[in-house]
């Protein structure tokens, strides 16, 4: 079920390094953990050289709680040192949504657990 706006989006844009050690398993773990947090709504992710992952959250407090997750903190530290040559995080408020995204918002369905 699609959430009603307003809600929040965390937009993570990245360029990967060539280091693969634990990247995929850590990414998969974080996706599963994020789903357990109150306020997590959905995630979309794509990578074709440039990676873009957008996670959607009920409110800023939910994002703040996720930012304090120990595994998430460790992954961010490791990511900036090993996995990414460049990255950016943006947090935005979604005021409205239109279109026909019903299949995209299937219960906690995400397009991929990437970007890898």
PDB file of N, CA and C in Angstrom, residues 20-112:
ATOM      1  N   UNK A  20      35.306  -5.333  -3.121  1.00  0.00           N
ATOM      2  CA  UNK A  20      34.070  -6.104  -2.991  1.00  0.00           C
ATOM      3  C   UNK A  20      33.890  -6.731  -1.610  1.00  0.00           C
ATOM      4  N   UNK A  21      34.937  -6.763  -0.794  1.00  0.00           N
ATOM      5  CA  UNK A  21      34.909  -7.469   0.487  1.00  0.00           C
ATOM      6  C   UNK A  21      33.664  -7.137   1.304  1.00  0.00           C
ATOM      7  N   UNK A  22      32.797  -8.104   1.469  1.00  0.00           N
ATOM      8  CA  UNK A  22      31.597  -8.008   2.310  1.00  0.00           C
ATOM      9  C   UNK A  22      30.564  -6.994   1.833  1.00  0.00           C
ATOM     10  N   UNK A  23      30.766  -6.376   0.697  1.00  0.00           N
ATOM     11  CA  UNK A  23      29.849  -5.316   0.266  1.00  0.00           C
ATOM     12  C   UNK A  23      28.426  -5.835   0.068  1.00  0.00           C
ATOM     13  N   UNK A  24      28.278  -6.884  -0.714  1.00  0.00           N
ATOM     14  CA  UNK A  24      26.939  -7.385  -1.034  1.00  0.00           C
ATOM     15  C   UNK A  24      26.239  -7.915   0.213  1.00  0.00           C
ATOM     16  N   UNK A  25      26.943  -8.677   1.037  1.00  0.00           N
ATOM     17  CA  UNK A  25      26.307  -9.221   2.246  1.00  0.00           C
ATOM     18  C   UNK A  25      25.926  -8.103   3.217  1.00  0.00           C
ATOM     19  N   UNK A  26      26.760  -7.082   3.319  1.00  0.00           N
ATOM     20  CA  UNK A  26      26.439  -5.952   4.196  1.00  0.00           C
ATOM     21  C   UNK A  26      25.239  -5.193   3.658  1.00  0.00           C
ATOM     22  N   UNK A  27      25.209  -4.969   2.361  1.00  0.00           N
ATOM     23  CA  UNK A  27      24.086  -4.279   1.738  1.00  0.00           C
ATOM     24  C   UNK A  27      22.779  -5.041   1.972  1.00  0.00           C
ATOM     25  N   UNK A  28      22.809  -6.347   1.786  1.00  0.00           N
ATOM     26  CA  UNK A  28      21.613  -7.168   2.005  1.00  0.00           C
ATOM     27  C   UNK A  28      21.169  -7.137   3.466  1.00  0.00           C
ATOM     28  N   UNK A  29      22.127  -7.216   4.389  1.00  0.00           N
ATOM     29  CA  UNK A  29      21.816  -7.141   5.819  1.00  0.00           C
ATOM     30  C   UNK A  29      21.143  -5.814   6.158  1.00  0.00           C
ATOM     31  N   UNK A  30      21.693  -4.715   5.654  1.00  0.00           N
ATOM     32  CA  UNK A  30      21.127  -3.400   5.960  1.00  0.00           C
ATOM     33  C   UNK A  30      19.719  -3.256   5.405  1.00  0.00           C
ATOM     34  N   UNK A  31      19.480  -3.792   4.218  1.00  0.00           N
ATOM     35  CA  UNK A  31      18.133  -3.709   3.650  1.00  0.00           C
ATOM     36  C   UNK A  31      17.137  -4.460   4.526  1.00  0.00           C
ATOM     37  N   UNK A  32      17.503  -5.650   4.960  1.00  0.00           N
ATOM     38  CA  UNK A  32      16.611  -6.425   5.830  1.00  0.00           C
ATOM     39  C   UNK A  32      16.390  -5.716   7.166  1.00  0.00           C
ATOM     40  N   UNK A  33      17.445  -5.137   7.726  1.00  0.00           N
ATOM     41  CA  UNK A  33      17.299  -4.419   8.994  1.00  0.00           C
ATOM     42  C   UNK A  33      16.437  -3.178   8.842  1.00  0.00           C
ATOM     43  N   UNK A  34      16.624  -2.434   7.762  1.00  0.00           N
ATOM     44  CA  UNK A  34      15.841  -1.212   7.554  1.00  0.00           C
ATOM     45  C   UNK A  34      14.348  -1.523   7.542  1.00  0.00           C
ATOM     46  N   UNK A  35      13.980  -2.644   6.944  1.00  0.00           N
ATOM     47  CA  UNK A  35      12.569  -3.041   6.875  1.00  0.00           C
ATOM     48  C   UNK A  35      11.953  -3.247   8.255  1.00  0.00           C
ATOM     49  N   UNK A  36      12.775  -3.523   9.265  1.00  0.00           N
ATOM     50  CA  UNK A  36      12.248  -3.774  10.609  1.00  0.00           C
ATOM     51  C   UNK A  36      12.031  -2.488  11.400  1.00  0.00           C
ATOM     52  N   UNK A  37      12.518  -1.378  10.895  1.00  0.00           N
ATOM     53  CA  UNK A  37      12.394  -0.117  11.619  1.00  0.00           C
ATOM     54  C   UNK A  37      11.021   0.496  11.405  1.00  0.00           C
ATOM     55  N   UNK A  38      10.428   0.953  12.506  1.00  0.00           N
ATOM     56  CA  UNK A  38       9.167   1.679  12.413  1.00  0.00           C
ATOM     57  C   UNK A  38       9.412   2.902  11.538  1.00  0.00           C
ATOM     58  N   UNK A  39       8.521   3.130  10.625  1.00  0.00           N
ATOM     59  CA  UNK A  39       8.649   4.299   9.765  1.00  0.00           C
ATOM     60  C   UNK A  39       9.277   4.021   8.418  1.00  0.00           C
ATOM     61  N   UNK A  40       9.916   2.850   8.239  1.00  0.00           N
ATOM     62  CA  UNK A  40      10.448   2.502   6.916  1.00  0.00           C
ATOM     63  C   UNK A  40       9.276   2.159   6.011  1.00  0.00           C
ATOM     64  N   UNK A  41       9.281   2.706   4.794  1.00  0.00           N
ATOM     65  CA  UNK A  41       8.172   2.483   3.874  1.00  0.00           C
ATOM     66  C   UNK A  41       8.548   1.638   2.662  1.00  0.00           C
ATOM     67  N   UNK A  42       9.723   1.898   2.081  1.00  0.00           N
ATOM     68  CA  UNK A  42      10.016   1.305   0.771  1.00  0.00           C
ATOM     69  C   UNK A  42      11.435   1.691   0.369  1.00  0.00           C
ATOM     70  N   UNK A  43      12.006   0.956  -0.594  1.00  0.00           N
ATOM     71  CA  UNK A  43      13.281   1.365  -1.182  1.00  0.00           C
ATOM     72  C   UNK A  43      13.285   1.048  -2.667  1.00  0.00           C
ATOM     73  N   UNK A  44      13.862   1.960  -3.438  1.00  0.00           N
ATOM     74  CA  UNK A  44      14.148   1.752  -4.855  1.00  0.00           C
ATOM     75  C   UNK A  44      15.650   1.892  -5.020  1.00  0.00           C
ATOM     76  N   UNK A  45      16.248   1.096  -5.899  1.00  0.00           N
ATOM     77  CA  UNK A  45      17.687   1.209  -6.118  1.00  0.00           C
ATOM     78  C   UNK A  45      18.044   0.753  -7.524  1.00  0.00           C
ATOM     79  N   UNK A  46      18.993   1.449  -8.117  1.00  0.00           N
ATOM     80  CA  UNK A  46      19.524   1.087  -9.431  1.00  0.00           C
ATOM     81  C   UNK A  46      21.019   1.386  -9.453  1.00  0.00           C
ATOM     82  N   UNK A  47      21.733   0.639 -10.293  1.00  0.00           N
ATOM     83  CA  UNK A  47      23.148   0.938 -10.505  1.00  0.00           C
ATOM     84  C   UNK A  47      23.495   0.600 -11.941  1.00  0.00           C
ATOM     85  N   UNK A  48      24.091   1.568 -12.600  1.00  0.00           N
ATOM     86  CA  UNK A  48      24.673   1.380 -13.926  1.00  0.00           C
ATOM     87  C   UNK A  48      25.882   2.305 -13.966  1.00  0.00           C
ATOM     88  N   UNK A  49      26.910   1.930 -13.237  1.00  0.00           N
ATOM     89  CA  UNK A  49      28.028   2.835 -12.999  1.00  0.00           C
ATOM     90  C   UNK A  49      27.678   3.713 -11.811  1.00  0.00           C
ATOM     91  N   UNK A  50      26.793   4.669 -12.024  1.00  0.00           N
ATOM     92  CA  UNK A  50      26.281   5.507 -10.946  1.00  0.00           C
ATOM     93  C   UNK A  50      25.196   4.731 -10.213  1.00  0.00           C
ATOM     94  N   UNK A  51      25.261   4.691  -8.883  1.00  0.00           N
ATOM     95  CA  UNK A  51      24.237   4.023  -8.093  1.00  0.00           C
ATOM     96  C   UNK A  51      23.335   5.044  -7.430  1.00  0.00           C
ATOM     97  N   UNK A  52      22.045   4.770  -7.441  1.00  0.00           N
ATOM     98  CA  UNK A  52      21.079   5.629  -6.765  1.00  0.00           C
ATOM     99  C   UNK A  52      20.152   4.730  -5.959  1.00  0.00           C
ATOM    100  N   UNK A  53      20.132   4.935  -4.660  1.00  0.00           N
ATOM    101  CA  UNK A  53      19.217   4.214  -3.772  1.00  0.00           C
ATOM    102  C   UNK A  53      18.366   5.258  -3.063  1.00  0.00           C
ATOM    103  N   UNK A  54      17.064   5.064  -3.102  1.00  0.00           N
ATOM    104  CA  UNK A  54      16.151   5.981  -2.431  1.00  0.00           C
ATOM    105  C   UNK A  54      15.334   5.171  -1.440  1.00  0.00           C
ATOM    106  N   UNK A  55      15.476   5.504  -0.170  1.00  0.00           N
ATOM    107  CA  UNK A  55      14.632   4.869   0.843  1.00  0.00           C
ATOM    108  C   UNK A  55      13.597   5.890   1.290  1.00  0.00           C
ATOM    109  N   UNK A  56      12.389   5.406   1.550  1.00  0.00           N
ATOM    110  CA  UNK A  56      11.270   6.265   1.900  1.00  0.00           C
ATOM    111  C   UNK A  56      10.882   5.996   3.348  1.00  0.00           C
ATOM    112  N   UNK A  57      10.629   7.076   4.081  1.00  0.00           N
ATOM    113  CA  UNK A  57      10.383   6.997   5.516  1.00  0.00           C
ATOM    114  C   UNK A  57       9.184   7.856   5.897  1.00  0.00           C
ATOM    115  N   UNK A  58       8.508   7.433   6.945  1.00  0.00           N
ATOM    116  CA  UNK A  58       7.320   8.125   7.438  1.00  0.00           C
ATOM    117  C   UNK A  58       7.642   9.539   7.906  1.00  0.00           C
ATOM    118  N   UNK A  59       8.766   9.693   8.609  1.00  0.00           N
ATOM    119  CA  UNK A  59       9.092  10.995   9.188  1.00  0.00           C
ATOM    120  C   UNK A  59      10.596  11.102   9.447  1.00  0.00           C
ATOM    121  N   UNK A  60      11.025  12.289   9.826  1.00  0.00           N
ATOM    122  CA  UNK A  60      12.449  12.520  10.087  1.00  0.00           C
ATOM    123  C   UNK A  60      12.947  11.741  11.296  1.00  0.00           C
ATOM    124  N   UNK A  61      12.093  11.539  12.290  1.00  0.00           N
ATOM    125  CA  UNK A  61      12.511  10.772  13.459  1.00  0.00           C
ATOM    126  C   UNK A  61      12.862   9.335  13.072  1.00  0.00           C
ATOM    127  N   UNK A  62      12.104   8.747  12.166  1.00  0.00           N
ATOM    128  CA  UNK A  62      12.405   7.385  11.701  1.00  0.00           C
ATOM    129  C   UNK A  62      13.770   7.335  11.024  1.00  0.00           C
ATOM    130  N   UNK A  63      14.076   8.337  10.218  1.00  0.00           N
ATOM    131  CA  UNK A  63      15.389   8.415   9.564  1.00  0.00           C
ATOM    132  C   UNK A  63      16.479   8.556  10.616  1.00  0.00           C
ATOM    133  N   UNK A  64      16.225   9.381  11.607  1.00  0.00           N
ATOM    134  CA  UNK A  64      17.206   9.577  12.682  1.00  0.00           C
ATOM    135  C   UNK A  64      17.459   8.272  13.439  1.00  0.00           C
ATOM    136  N   UNK A  65      16.412   7.527  13.734  1.00  0.00           N
ATOM    137  CA  UNK A  65      16.583   6.247  14.429  1.00  0.00           C
ATOM    138  C   UNK A  65      17.421   5.288  13.589  1.00  0.00           C
ATOM    139  N   UNK A  66      17.156   5.220  12.301  1.00  0.00           N
ATOM    140  CA  UNK A  66      17.930   4.357  11.407  1.00  0.00           C
ATOM    141  C   UNK A  66      19.395   4.799  11.369  1.00  0.00           C
ATOM    142  N   UNK A  67      19.629   6.096  11.400  1.00  0.00           N
ATOM    143  CA  UNK A  67      21.012   6.592  11.336  1.00  0.00           C
ATOM    144  C   UNK A  67      21.822   6.186  12.560  1.00  0.00           C
ATOM    145  N   UNK A  68      21.152   5.816  13.648  1.00  0.00           N
ATOM    146  CA  UNK A  68      21.847   5.397  14.873  1.00  0.00           C
ATOM    147  C   UNK A  68      22.049   3.887  14.960  1.00  0.00           C
ATOM    148  N   UNK A  69      21.566   3.131  13.979  1.00  0.00           N
ATOM    149  CA  UNK A  69      21.734   1.681  13.973  1.00  0.00           C
ATOM    150  C   UNK A  69      23.224   1.342  13.876  1.00  0.00           C
ATOM    151  N   UNK A  70      23.696   0.472  14.754  1.00  0.00           N
ATOM    152  CA  UNK A  70      25.128   0.149  14.831  1.00  0.00           C
ATOM    153  C   UNK A  70      25.655  -0.413  13.518  1.00  0.00           C
ATOM    154  N   UNK A  71      24.936  -1.360  12.915  1.00  0.00           N
ATOM    155  CA  UNK A  71      25.396  -1.930  11.644  1.00  0.00           C
ATOM    156  C   UNK A  71      25.414  -0.881  10.535  1.00  0.00           C
ATOM    157  N   UNK A  72      24.447   0.024  10.565  1.00  0.00           N
ATOM    158  CA  UNK A  72      24.397   1.095   9.574  1.00  0.00           C
ATOM    159  C   UNK A  72      25.585   2.043   9.751  1.00  0.00           C
ATOM    160  N   UNK A  73      25.895   2.385  10.988  1.00  0.00           N
ATOM    161  CA  UNK A  73      27.049   3.255  11.269  1.00  0.00           C
ATOM    162  C   UNK A  73      28.339   2.608  10.779  1.00  0.00           C
ATOM    163  N   UNK A  74      28.524   1.329  11.095  1.00  0.00           N
ATOM    164  CA  UNK A  74      29.737   0.624  10.662  1.00  0.00           C
ATOM    165  C   UNK A  74      29.823   0.551   9.139  1.00  0.00           C
ATOM    166  N   UNK A  75      28.701   0.313   8.483  1.00  0.00           N
ATOM    167  CA  UNK A  75      28.691   0.248   7.018  1.00  0.00           C
ATOM    168  C   UNK A  75      29.017   1.609   6.407  1.00  0.00           C
ATOM    169  N   UNK A  76      28.506   2.682   6.997  1.00  0.00           N
ATOM    170  CA  UNK A  76      28.824   4.018   6.483  1.00  0.00           C
ATOM    171  C   UNK A  76      30.316   4.300   6.608  1.00  0.00           C
ATOM    172  N   UNK A  77      30.900   3.917   7.740  1.00  0.00           N
ATOM    173  CA  UNK A  77      32.339   4.120   7.929  1.00  0.00           C
ATOM    174  C   UNK A  77      33.136   3.320   6.907  1.00  0.00           C
ATOM    175  N   UNK A  78      32.760   2.083   6.747  1.00  0.00           N
ATOM    176  CA  UNK A  78      33.474   1.224   5.806  1.00  0.00           C
ATOM    177  C   UNK A  78      33.250   1.684   4.361  1.00  0.00           C
ATOM    178  N   UNK A  79      32.048   2.112   4.077  1.00  0.00           N
ATOM    179  CA  UNK A  79      31.739   2.589   2.734  1.00  0.00           C
ATOM    180  C   UNK A  79      32.583   3.772   2.326  1.00  0.00           C
ATOM    181  N   UNK A  80      32.731   4.740   3.227  1.00  0.00           N
ATOM    182  CA  UNK A  80      33.512   5.925   2.874  1.00  0.00           C
ATOM    183  C   UNK A  80      34.997   5.614   2.733  1.00  0.00           C
ATOM    184  N   UNK A  81      35.466   4.562   3.411  1.00  0.00           N
ATOM    185  CA  UNK A  81      36.884   4.192   3.342  1.00  0.00           C
ATOM    186  C   UNK A  81      37.190   3.209   2.225  1.00  0.00           C
ATOM    187  N   UNK A  82      36.252   2.282   1.941  1.00  0.00           N
ATOM    188  CA  UNK A  82      36.555   1.171   1.043  1.00  0.00           C
ATOM    189  C   UNK A  82      35.670   1.063  -0.194  1.00  0.00           C
ATOM    190  N   UNK A  83      34.360   1.163  -0.030  1.00  0.00           N
ATOM    191  CA  UNK A  83      33.436   0.754  -1.079  1.00  0.00           C
ATOM    192  C   UNK A  83      33.076   1.836  -2.091  1.00  0.00           C
ATOM    193  N   UNK A  84      33.214   3.096  -1.720  1.00  0.00           N
ATOM    194  CA  UNK A  84      32.789   4.178  -2.608  1.00  0.00           C
ATOM    195  C   UNK A  84      33.941   5.128  -2.899  1.00  0.00           C
ATOM    196  N   UNK A  85      34.046   5.536  -4.162  1.00  0.00           N
ATOM    197  CA  UNK A  85      35.008   6.578  -4.509  1.00  0.00           C
ATOM    198  C   UNK A  85      34.370   7.948  -4.325  1.00  0.00           C
ATOM    199  N   UNK A  86      33.050   7.991  -4.383  1.00  0.00           N
ATOM    200  CA  UNK A  86      32.313   9.236  -4.202  1.00  0.00           C
ATOM    201  C   UNK A  86      30.883   8.884  -3.804  1.00  0.00           C
ATOM    202  N   UNK A  87      30.285   9.702  -2.926  1.00  0.00           N
ATOM    203  CA  UNK A  87      28.881   9.469  -2.564  1.00  0.00           C
ATOM    204  C   UNK A  87      28.256  10.750  -2.041  1.00  0.00           C
ATOM    205  N   UNK A  88      26.949  10.772  -2.048  1.00  0.00           N
ATOM    206  CA  UNK A  88      26.189  11.907  -1.544  1.00  0.00           C
ATOM    207  C   UNK A  88      24.901  11.377  -0.923  1.00  0.00           C
ATOM    208  N   UNK A  89      24.484  11.996   0.176  1.00  0.00           N
ATOM    209  CA  UNK A  89      23.217  11.657   0.818  1.00  0.00           C
ATOM    210  C   UNK A  89      22.374  12.930   0.870  1.00  0.00           C
ATOM    211  N   UNK A  90      21.154  12.818   0.397  1.00  0.00           N
ATOM    212  CA  UNK A  90      20.217  13.938   0.452  1.00  0.00           C
ATOM    213  C   UNK A  90      18.948  13.450   1.151  1.00  0.00           C
ATOM    214  N   UNK A  91      18.364  14.314   1.945  1.00  0.00           N
ATOM    215  CA  UNK A  91      17.094  13.996   2.603  1.00  0.00           C
ATOM    216  C   UNK A  91      16.075  15.022   2.129  1.00  0.00           C
ATOM    217  N   UNK A  92      14.946  14.520   1.630  1.00  0.00           N
ATOM    218  CA  UNK A  92      13.936  15.404   1.055  1.00  0.00           C
ATOM    219  C   UNK A  92      12.548  15.027   1.558  1.00  0.00           C
ATOM    220  N   UNK A  93      11.690  16.005   1.623  1.00  0.00           N
ATOM    221  CA  UNK A  93      10.288  15.784   1.975  1.00  0.00           C
ATOM    222  C   UNK A  93       9.494  15.626   0.677  1.00  0.00           C
ATOM    223  N   UNK A  94       8.763  14.541   0.570  1.00  0.00           N
ATOM    224  CA  UNK A  94       7.918  14.298  -0.600  1.00  0.00           C
ATOM    225  C   UNK A  94       6.549  14.900  -0.297  1.00  0.00           C
ATOM    226  N   UNK A  95       6.192  15.913  -1.043  1.00  0.00           N
ATOM    227  CA  UNK A  95       4.928  16.615  -0.816  1.00  0.00           C
ATOM    228  C   UNK A  95       3.758  15.951  -1.527  1.00  0.00           C
ATOM    229  N   UNK A  96       4.032  15.383  -2.684  1.00  0.00           N
ATOM    230  CA  UNK A  96       2.965  14.692  -3.401  1.00  0.00           C
ATOM    231  C   UNK A  96       3.579  13.696  -4.362  1.00  0.00           C
ATOM    232  N   UNK A  97       2.755  12.757  -4.773  1.00  0.00           N
ATOM    233  CA  UNK A  97       3.150  11.737  -5.729  1.00  0.00           C
ATOM    234  C   UNK A  97       1.985  11.542  -6.681  1.00  0.00           C
ATOM    235  N   UNK A  98       2.294  11.369  -7.945  1.00  0.00           N
ATOM    236  CA  UNK A  98       1.235  11.063  -8.898  1.00  0.00           C
ATOM    237  C   UNK A  98       1.758  10.081  -9.924  1.00  0.00           C
ATOM    238  N   UNK A  99       0.875   9.491 -10.658  1.00  0.00           N
ATOM    239  CA  UNK A  99       1.225   8.459 -11.620  1.00  0.00           C
ATOM    240  C   UNK A  99       0.454   7.194 -11.281  1.00  0.00           C
ATOM    241  N   UNK A 100       0.994   6.061 -11.688  1.00  0.00           N
ATOM    242  CA  UNK A 100       0.376   4.776 -11.408  1.00  0.00           C
ATOM    243  C   UNK A 100       1.430   3.824 -10.844  1.00  0.00           C
ATOM    244  N   UNK A 101       1.943   4.118  -9.644  1.00  0.00           N
ATOM    245  CA  UNK A 101       3.039   3.319  -9.087  1.00  0.00           C
ATOM    246  C   UNK A 101       2.594   2.135  -8.243  1.00  0.00           C
ATOM    247  N   UNK A 102       1.356   1.655  -8.411  1.00  0.00           N
ATOM    248  CA  UNK A 102       0.835   0.611  -7.517  1.00  0.00           C
ATOM    249  C   UNK A 102       1.745  -0.602  -7.411  1.00  0.00           C
ATOM    250  N   UNK A 103       2.244  -1.113  -8.533  1.00  0.00           N
ATOM    251  CA  UNK A 103       3.122  -2.283  -8.469  1.00  0.00           C
ATOM    252  C   UNK A 103       4.449  -1.948  -7.809  1.00  0.00           C
ATOM    253  N   UNK A 104       4.886  -0.715  -7.935  1.00  0.00           N
ATOM    254  CA  UNK A 104       6.145  -0.303  -7.318  1.00  0.00           C
ATOM    255  C   UNK A 104       6.045  -0.283  -5.799  1.00  0.00           C
ATOM    256  N   UNK A 105       4.849  -0.031  -5.285  1.00  0.00           N
ATOM    257  CA  UNK A 105       4.659   0.085  -3.841  1.00  0.00           C
ATOM    258  C   UNK A 105       4.018  -1.163  -3.242  1.00  0.00           C
ATOM    259  N   UNK A 106       4.148  -2.308  -3.873  1.00  0.00           N
ATOM    260  CA  UNK A 106       3.644  -3.542  -3.275  1.00  0.00           C
ATOM    261  C   UNK A 106       4.253  -3.683  -1.889  1.00  0.00           C
ATOM    262  N   UNK A 107       3.595  -4.361  -0.974  1.00  0.00           N
ATOM    263  CA  UNK A 107       4.058  -4.399   0.421  1.00  0.00           C
ATOM    264  C   UNK A 107       5.561  -4.635   0.560  1.00  0.00           C
ATOM    265  N   UNK A 108       6.241  -3.582   0.925  1.00  0.00           N
ATOM    266  CA  UNK A 108       7.686  -3.585   1.161  1.00  0.00           C
ATOM    267  C   UNK A 108       8.491  -4.147   0.003  1.00  0.00           C
ATOM    268  N   UNK A 109       7.887  -4.179  -1.171  1.00  0.00           N
ATOM    269  CA  UNK A 109       8.636  -4.607  -2.353  1.00  0.00           C
ATOM    270  C   UNK A 109       9.630  -3.504  -2.695  1.00  0.00           C
ATOM    271  N   UNK A 110      10.825  -3.885  -3.039  1.00  0.00           N
ATOM    272  CA  UNK A 110      11.789  -2.911  -3.524  1.00  0.00           C
ATOM    273  C   UNK A 110      12.348  -3.436  -4.829  1.00  0.00           C
ATOM    274  N   UNK A 111      12.787  -2.528  -5.680  1.00  0.00           N
ATOM    275  CA  UNK A 111      13.204  -2.939  -7.009  1.00  0.00           C
ATOM    276  C   UNK A 111      14.460  -3.774  -6.972  1.00  0.00           C
ATOM    277  N   UNK A 112      15.260  -3.617  -5.948  1.00  0.00           N
ATOM    278  CA  UNK A 112      16.477  -4.405  -5.791  1.00  0.00           C
ATOM    279  C   UNK A 112      17.061  -4.046  -4.438  1.00  0.00           C
TER     280      UNK A 112
END
